[in-house]
mmCIF file of C-alpha atoms in Angstrom:
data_model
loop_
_atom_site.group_PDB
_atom_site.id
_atom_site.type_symbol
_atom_site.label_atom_id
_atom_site.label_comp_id
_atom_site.label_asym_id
_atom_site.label_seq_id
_atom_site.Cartn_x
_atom_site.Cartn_y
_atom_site.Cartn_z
ATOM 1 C CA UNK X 73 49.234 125.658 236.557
ATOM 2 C CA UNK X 74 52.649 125.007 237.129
ATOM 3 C CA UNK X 75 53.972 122.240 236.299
ATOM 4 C CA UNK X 76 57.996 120.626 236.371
ATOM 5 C CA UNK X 77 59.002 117.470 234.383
ATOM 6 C CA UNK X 78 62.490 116.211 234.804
ATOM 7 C CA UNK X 79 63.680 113.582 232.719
ATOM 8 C CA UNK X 80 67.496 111.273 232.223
ATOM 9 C CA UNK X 81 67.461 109.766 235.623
ATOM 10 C CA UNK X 82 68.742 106.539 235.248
ATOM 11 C CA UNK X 83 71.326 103.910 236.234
ATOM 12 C CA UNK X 84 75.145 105.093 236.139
ATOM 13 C CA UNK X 85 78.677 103.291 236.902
ATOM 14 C CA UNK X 86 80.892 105.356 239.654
ATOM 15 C CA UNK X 87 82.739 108.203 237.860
ATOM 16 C CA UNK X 88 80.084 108.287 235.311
ATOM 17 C CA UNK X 89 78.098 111.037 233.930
ATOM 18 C CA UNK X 90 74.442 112.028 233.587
ATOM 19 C CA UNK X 91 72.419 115.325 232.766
ATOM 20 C CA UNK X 92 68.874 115.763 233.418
ATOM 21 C CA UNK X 93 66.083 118.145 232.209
ATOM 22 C CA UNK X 94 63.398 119.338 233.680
ATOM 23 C CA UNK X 95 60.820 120.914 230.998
ATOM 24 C CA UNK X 96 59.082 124.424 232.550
ATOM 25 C CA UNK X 97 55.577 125.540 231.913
ATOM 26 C CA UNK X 98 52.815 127.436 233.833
ATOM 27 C CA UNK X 99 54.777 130.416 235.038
ATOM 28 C CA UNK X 100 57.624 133.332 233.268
ATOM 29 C CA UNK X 101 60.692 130.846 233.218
ATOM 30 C CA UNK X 102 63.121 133.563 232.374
ATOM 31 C CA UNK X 103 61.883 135.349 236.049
ATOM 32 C CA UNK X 104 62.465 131.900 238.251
ATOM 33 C CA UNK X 105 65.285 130.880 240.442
ATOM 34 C CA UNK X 106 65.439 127.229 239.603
ATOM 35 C CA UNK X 107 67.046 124.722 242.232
ATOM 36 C CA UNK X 108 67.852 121.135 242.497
ATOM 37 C CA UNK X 109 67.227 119.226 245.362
ATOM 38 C CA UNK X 110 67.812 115.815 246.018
ATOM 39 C CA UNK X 111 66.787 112.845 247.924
ATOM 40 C CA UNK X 112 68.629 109.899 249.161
ATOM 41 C CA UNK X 113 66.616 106.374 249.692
ATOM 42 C CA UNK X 114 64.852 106.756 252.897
ATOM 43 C CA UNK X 115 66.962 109.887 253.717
ATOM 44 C CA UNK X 116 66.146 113.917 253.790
ATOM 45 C CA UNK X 117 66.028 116.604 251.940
ATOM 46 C CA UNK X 118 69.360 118.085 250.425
ATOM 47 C CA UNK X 119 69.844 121.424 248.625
ATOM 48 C CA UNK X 120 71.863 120.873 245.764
ATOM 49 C CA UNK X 121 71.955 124.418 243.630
ATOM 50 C CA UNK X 122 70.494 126.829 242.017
ATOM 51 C CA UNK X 123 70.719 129.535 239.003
ATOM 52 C CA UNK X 124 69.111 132.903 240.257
ATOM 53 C CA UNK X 125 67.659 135.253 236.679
ATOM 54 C CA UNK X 126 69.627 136.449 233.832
ATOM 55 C CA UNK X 127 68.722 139.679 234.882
ATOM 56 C CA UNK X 128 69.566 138.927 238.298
ATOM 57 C CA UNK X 129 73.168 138.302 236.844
ATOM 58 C CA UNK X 130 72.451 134.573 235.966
ATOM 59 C CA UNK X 131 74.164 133.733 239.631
ATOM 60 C CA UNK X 132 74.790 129.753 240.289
ATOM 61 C CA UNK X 133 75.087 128.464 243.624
ATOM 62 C CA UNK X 134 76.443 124.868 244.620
ATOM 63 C CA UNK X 135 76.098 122.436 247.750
ATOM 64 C CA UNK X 136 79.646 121.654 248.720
ATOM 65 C CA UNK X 137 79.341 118.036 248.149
ATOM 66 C CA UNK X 138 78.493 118.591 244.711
ATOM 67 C CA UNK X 139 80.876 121.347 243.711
ATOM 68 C CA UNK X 140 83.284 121.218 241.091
ATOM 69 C CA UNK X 141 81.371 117.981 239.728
ATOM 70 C CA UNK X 142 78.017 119.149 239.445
ATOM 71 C CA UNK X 143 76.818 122.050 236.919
ATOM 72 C CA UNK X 144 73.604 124.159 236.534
ATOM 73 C CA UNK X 145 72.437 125.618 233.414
ATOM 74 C CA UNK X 146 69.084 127.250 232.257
ATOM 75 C CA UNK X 147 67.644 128.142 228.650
ATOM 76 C CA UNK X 148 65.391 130.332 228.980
ATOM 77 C CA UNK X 149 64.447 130.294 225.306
ATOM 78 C CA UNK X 150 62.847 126.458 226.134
ATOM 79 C CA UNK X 151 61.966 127.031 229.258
ATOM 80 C CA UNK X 152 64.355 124.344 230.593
ATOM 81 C CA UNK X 153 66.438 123.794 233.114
ATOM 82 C CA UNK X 154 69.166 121.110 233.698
ATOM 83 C CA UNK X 155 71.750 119.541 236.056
ATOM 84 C CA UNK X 156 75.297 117.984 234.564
ATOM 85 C CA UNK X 157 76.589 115.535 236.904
ATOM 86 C CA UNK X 158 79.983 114.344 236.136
ATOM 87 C CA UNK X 159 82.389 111.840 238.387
ATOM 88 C CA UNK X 160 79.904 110.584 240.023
ATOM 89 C CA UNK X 161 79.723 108.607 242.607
ATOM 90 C CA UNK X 162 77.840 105.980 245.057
ATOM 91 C CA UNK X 163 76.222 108.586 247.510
ATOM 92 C CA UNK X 164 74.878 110.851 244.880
ATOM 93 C CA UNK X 165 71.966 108.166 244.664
ATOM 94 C CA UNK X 166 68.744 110.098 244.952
ATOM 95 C CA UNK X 167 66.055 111.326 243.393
ATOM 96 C CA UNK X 168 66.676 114.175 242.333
ATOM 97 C CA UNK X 169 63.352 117.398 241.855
ATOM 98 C CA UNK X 170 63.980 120.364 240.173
ATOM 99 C CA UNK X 171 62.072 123.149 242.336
ATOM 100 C CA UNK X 172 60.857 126.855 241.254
ATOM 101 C CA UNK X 173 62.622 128.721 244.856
ATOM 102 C CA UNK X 174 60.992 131.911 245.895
ATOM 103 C CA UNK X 175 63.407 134.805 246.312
ATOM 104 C CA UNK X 176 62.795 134.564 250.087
ATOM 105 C CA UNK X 177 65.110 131.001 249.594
ATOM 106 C CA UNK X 178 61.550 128.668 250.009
ATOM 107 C CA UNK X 179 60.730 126.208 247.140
ATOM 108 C CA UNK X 180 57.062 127.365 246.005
ATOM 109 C CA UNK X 181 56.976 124.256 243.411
ATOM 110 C CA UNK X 182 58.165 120.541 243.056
ATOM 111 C CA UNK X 183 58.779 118.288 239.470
ATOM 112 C CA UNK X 184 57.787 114.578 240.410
ATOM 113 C CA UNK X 185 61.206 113.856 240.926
ATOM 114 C CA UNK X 186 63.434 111.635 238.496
ATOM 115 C CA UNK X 187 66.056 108.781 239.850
ATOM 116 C CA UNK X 188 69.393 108.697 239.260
ATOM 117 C CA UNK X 189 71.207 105.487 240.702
ATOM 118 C CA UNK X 190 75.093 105.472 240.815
ATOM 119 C CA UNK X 191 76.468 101.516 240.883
ATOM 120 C CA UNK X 192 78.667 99.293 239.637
ATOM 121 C CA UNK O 48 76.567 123.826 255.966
ATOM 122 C CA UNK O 49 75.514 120.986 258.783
ATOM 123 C CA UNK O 50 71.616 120.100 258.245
ATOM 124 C CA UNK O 51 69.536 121.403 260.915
ATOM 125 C CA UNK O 52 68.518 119.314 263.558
ATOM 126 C CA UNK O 53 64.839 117.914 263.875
ATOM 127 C CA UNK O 54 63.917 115.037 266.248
ATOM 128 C CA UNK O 55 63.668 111.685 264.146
ATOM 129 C CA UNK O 56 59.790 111.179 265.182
ATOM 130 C CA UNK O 57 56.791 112.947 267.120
ATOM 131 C CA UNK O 58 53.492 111.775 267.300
ATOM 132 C CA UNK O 59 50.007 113.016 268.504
ATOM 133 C CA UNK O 60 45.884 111.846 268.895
ATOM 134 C CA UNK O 61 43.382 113.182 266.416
ATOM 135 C CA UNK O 62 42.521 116.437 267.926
ATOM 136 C CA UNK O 63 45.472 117.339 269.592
ATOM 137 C CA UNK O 64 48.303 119.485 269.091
ATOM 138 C CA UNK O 65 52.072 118.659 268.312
ATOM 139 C CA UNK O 66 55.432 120.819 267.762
ATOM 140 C CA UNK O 67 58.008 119.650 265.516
ATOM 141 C CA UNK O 68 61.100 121.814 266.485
ATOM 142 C CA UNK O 69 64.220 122.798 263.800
ATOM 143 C CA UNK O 70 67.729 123.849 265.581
ATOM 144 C CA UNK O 71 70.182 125.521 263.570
ATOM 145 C CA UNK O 72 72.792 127.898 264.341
ATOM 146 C CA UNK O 73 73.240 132.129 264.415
ATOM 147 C CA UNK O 74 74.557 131.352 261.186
ATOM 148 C CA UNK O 75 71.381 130.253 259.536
ATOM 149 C CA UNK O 76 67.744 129.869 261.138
ATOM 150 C CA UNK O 77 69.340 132.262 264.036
ATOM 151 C CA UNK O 78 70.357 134.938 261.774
ATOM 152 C CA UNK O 79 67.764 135.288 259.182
ATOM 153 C CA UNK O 80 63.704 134.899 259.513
ATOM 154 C CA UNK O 81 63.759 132.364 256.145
ATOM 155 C CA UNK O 82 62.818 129.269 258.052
ATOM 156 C CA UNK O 83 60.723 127.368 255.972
ATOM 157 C CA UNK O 84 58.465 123.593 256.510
ATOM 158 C CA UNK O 85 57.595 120.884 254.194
ATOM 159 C CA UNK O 86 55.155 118.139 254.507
ATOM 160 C CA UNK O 87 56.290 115.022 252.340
ATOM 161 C CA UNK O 88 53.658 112.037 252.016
ATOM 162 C CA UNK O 89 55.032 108.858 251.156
ATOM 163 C CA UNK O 90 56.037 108.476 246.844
ATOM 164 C CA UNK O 91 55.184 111.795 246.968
ATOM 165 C CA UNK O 92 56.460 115.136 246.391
ATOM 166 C CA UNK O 93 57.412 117.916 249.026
ATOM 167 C CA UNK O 94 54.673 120.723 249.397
ATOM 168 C CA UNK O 95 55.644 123.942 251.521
ATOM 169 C CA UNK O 96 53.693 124.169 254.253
ATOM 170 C CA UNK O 97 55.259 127.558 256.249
ATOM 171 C CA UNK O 98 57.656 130.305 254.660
ATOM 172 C CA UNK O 99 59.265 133.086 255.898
ATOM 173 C CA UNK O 100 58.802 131.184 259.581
ATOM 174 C CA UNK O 101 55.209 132.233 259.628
ATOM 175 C CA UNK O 102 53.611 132.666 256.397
ATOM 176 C CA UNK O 103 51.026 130.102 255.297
ATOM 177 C CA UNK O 104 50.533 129.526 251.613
ATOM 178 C CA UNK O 105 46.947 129.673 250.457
ATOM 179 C CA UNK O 106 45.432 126.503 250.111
ATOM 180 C CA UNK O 107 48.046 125.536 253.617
ATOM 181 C CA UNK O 108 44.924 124.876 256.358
ATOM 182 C CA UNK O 109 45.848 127.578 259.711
ATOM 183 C CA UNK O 110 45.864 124.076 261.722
ATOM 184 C CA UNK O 111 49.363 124.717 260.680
ATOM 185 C CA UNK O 112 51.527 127.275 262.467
ATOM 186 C CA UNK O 113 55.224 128.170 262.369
ATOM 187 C CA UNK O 114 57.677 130.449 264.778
ATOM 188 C CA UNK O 115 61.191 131.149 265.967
ATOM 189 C CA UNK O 116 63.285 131.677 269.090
ATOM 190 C CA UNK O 117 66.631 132.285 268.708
ATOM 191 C CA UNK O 118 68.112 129.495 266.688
ATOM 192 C CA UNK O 119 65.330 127.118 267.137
ATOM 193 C CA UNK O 120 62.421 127.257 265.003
ATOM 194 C CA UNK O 121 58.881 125.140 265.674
ATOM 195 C CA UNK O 122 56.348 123.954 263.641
ATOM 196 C CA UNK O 123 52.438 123.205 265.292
ATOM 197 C CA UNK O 124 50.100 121.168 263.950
ATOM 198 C CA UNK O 125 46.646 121.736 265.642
ATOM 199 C CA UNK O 126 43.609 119.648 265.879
ATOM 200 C CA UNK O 127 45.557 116.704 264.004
ATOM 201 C CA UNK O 128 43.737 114.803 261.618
ATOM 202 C CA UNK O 129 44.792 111.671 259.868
ATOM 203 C CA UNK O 130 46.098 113.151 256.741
ATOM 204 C CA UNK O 131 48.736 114.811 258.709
ATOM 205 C CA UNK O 132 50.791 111.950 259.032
ATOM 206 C CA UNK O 133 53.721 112.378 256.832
ATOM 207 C CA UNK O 134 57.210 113.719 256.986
ATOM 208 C CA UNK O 135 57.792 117.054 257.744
ATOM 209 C CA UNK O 136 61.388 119.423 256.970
ATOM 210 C CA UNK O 137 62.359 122.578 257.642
ATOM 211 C CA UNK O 138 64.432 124.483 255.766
ATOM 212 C CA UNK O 139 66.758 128.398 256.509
ATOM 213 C CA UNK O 140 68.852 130.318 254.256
ATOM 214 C CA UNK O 141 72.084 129.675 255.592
ATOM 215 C CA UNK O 142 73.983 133.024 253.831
ATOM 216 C CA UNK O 143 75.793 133.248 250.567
ATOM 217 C CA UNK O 144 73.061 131.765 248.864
ATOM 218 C CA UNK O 145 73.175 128.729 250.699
ATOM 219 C CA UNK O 146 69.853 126.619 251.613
ATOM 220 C CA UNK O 147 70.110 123.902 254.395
ATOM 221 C CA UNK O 148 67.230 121.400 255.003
ATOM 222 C CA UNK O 149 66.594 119.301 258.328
ATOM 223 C CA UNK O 150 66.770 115.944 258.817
ATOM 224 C CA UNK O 151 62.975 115.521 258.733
ATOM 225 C CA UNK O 152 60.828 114.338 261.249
ATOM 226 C CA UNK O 153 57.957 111.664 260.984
ATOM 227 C CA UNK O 154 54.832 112.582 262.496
ATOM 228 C CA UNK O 155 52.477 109.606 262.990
ATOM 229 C CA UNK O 156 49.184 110.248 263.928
ATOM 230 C CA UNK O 157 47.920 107.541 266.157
#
């Protein structure tokens, strides 16, 4: 069974930081493309990024809004996956799943989600 | 990438049938057939309901039916039952790796 545990939401001041985890099991980590997605109170669904396979050439993709602030890393060797934010700010509220995304760009598998609240 | 448009609400009987539509551009749900549909209950988790604009996941009941015309894709929902009610998003590759998600749409089951 698949399962996806995220972990270091919390509460964070504007221009902050914050990482999360999100511990893998139930399936070949090192063969995934892992995302993050995120969800504002009340509000949709929002890509954030995602790390295609080391053998796939390890490729990292970024929503704009979170570019340049935002970074995805994987180690395979722990089957873990996680999400630096740094600078953060109000809007990047959410909660915040990490996903297993099918190489036809459809997420097969959702964590329970961990929240991450930016405020002052 | 703009998030593809969905209508905020839709609604339907027990029994009947309802279409939850996604509009996107040539540059996404136009351009590629990876148009996918979540169903979101309350607290919870998404679960993918429709991949690859068609494709049901085992386990997904075939009460549940997606397609695509041009840059609009639909989601049915036959013979509605209660448990239906939830929010429901779409989903399209949208190129150079890009994913964009609706807005989601609430279906209440009345």
């Amino acid at each position: 069974e698949v399962q996806l545990v995220e972990s270091g939401g919390g509460l964070v001041k504007p221009g902050g930081s914050l990482r999360l985890s999100c511990a893998a099991s139930g399936f070949i980590f090192s063969n995934a493309w892992m995302t993050w997605v995120r969800q504002a109170p009340g509000k949709g669904l929002e890509w954030v990024g995602r790390t295609k396979t080391k053998t796939e050439g390890g490729t990292i993709d970024y929503a704009a809004p979170v570019k340049g602030r935002f970074t995805i890393s994987r180690d395979d060797s722990k089957d873990t996956l996680y999400l630096q934010m740094n600078s953060l700010k109000t809007e990047d509220t959410a909660v915040y799943y990490c996903t297993v995304e099918a190489n036809t760009w459809y997420v097969g598998y959702w964590g329970q989600g961990t929240l991450v609240t930016v405020s002052s | 990438q703009s998030a593809l448009t969905q209508p905020p609400s839709a609604s339907g009987s027990p029994g009947q049938s309802v279409t939850i539509s996604c509009t996107g551009t040539s540059s996404d749900v136009g351009g590629y057939n990876y148009v996918s549909w979540y169903q979101q209950h309350p607290g919870k988790a998404p679960k993918v309901m429709i991949y690859e604009v068609s494709k049901r996941p085992s386990g997904v009941p075939d009460r549940f039916s997606g397609s695509k015309s041009g840059n609009t894709a639909s989601l049915t929902v036959s013979g509605l039952q209660a448990e239906d009610e939830a929010d429901y998003y779409c989903s399209s590759y949208a190129g150079n790796n890009n994913v964009v998600f609706g807005g989601g749409t609430k279906l209440t089951v009345l």
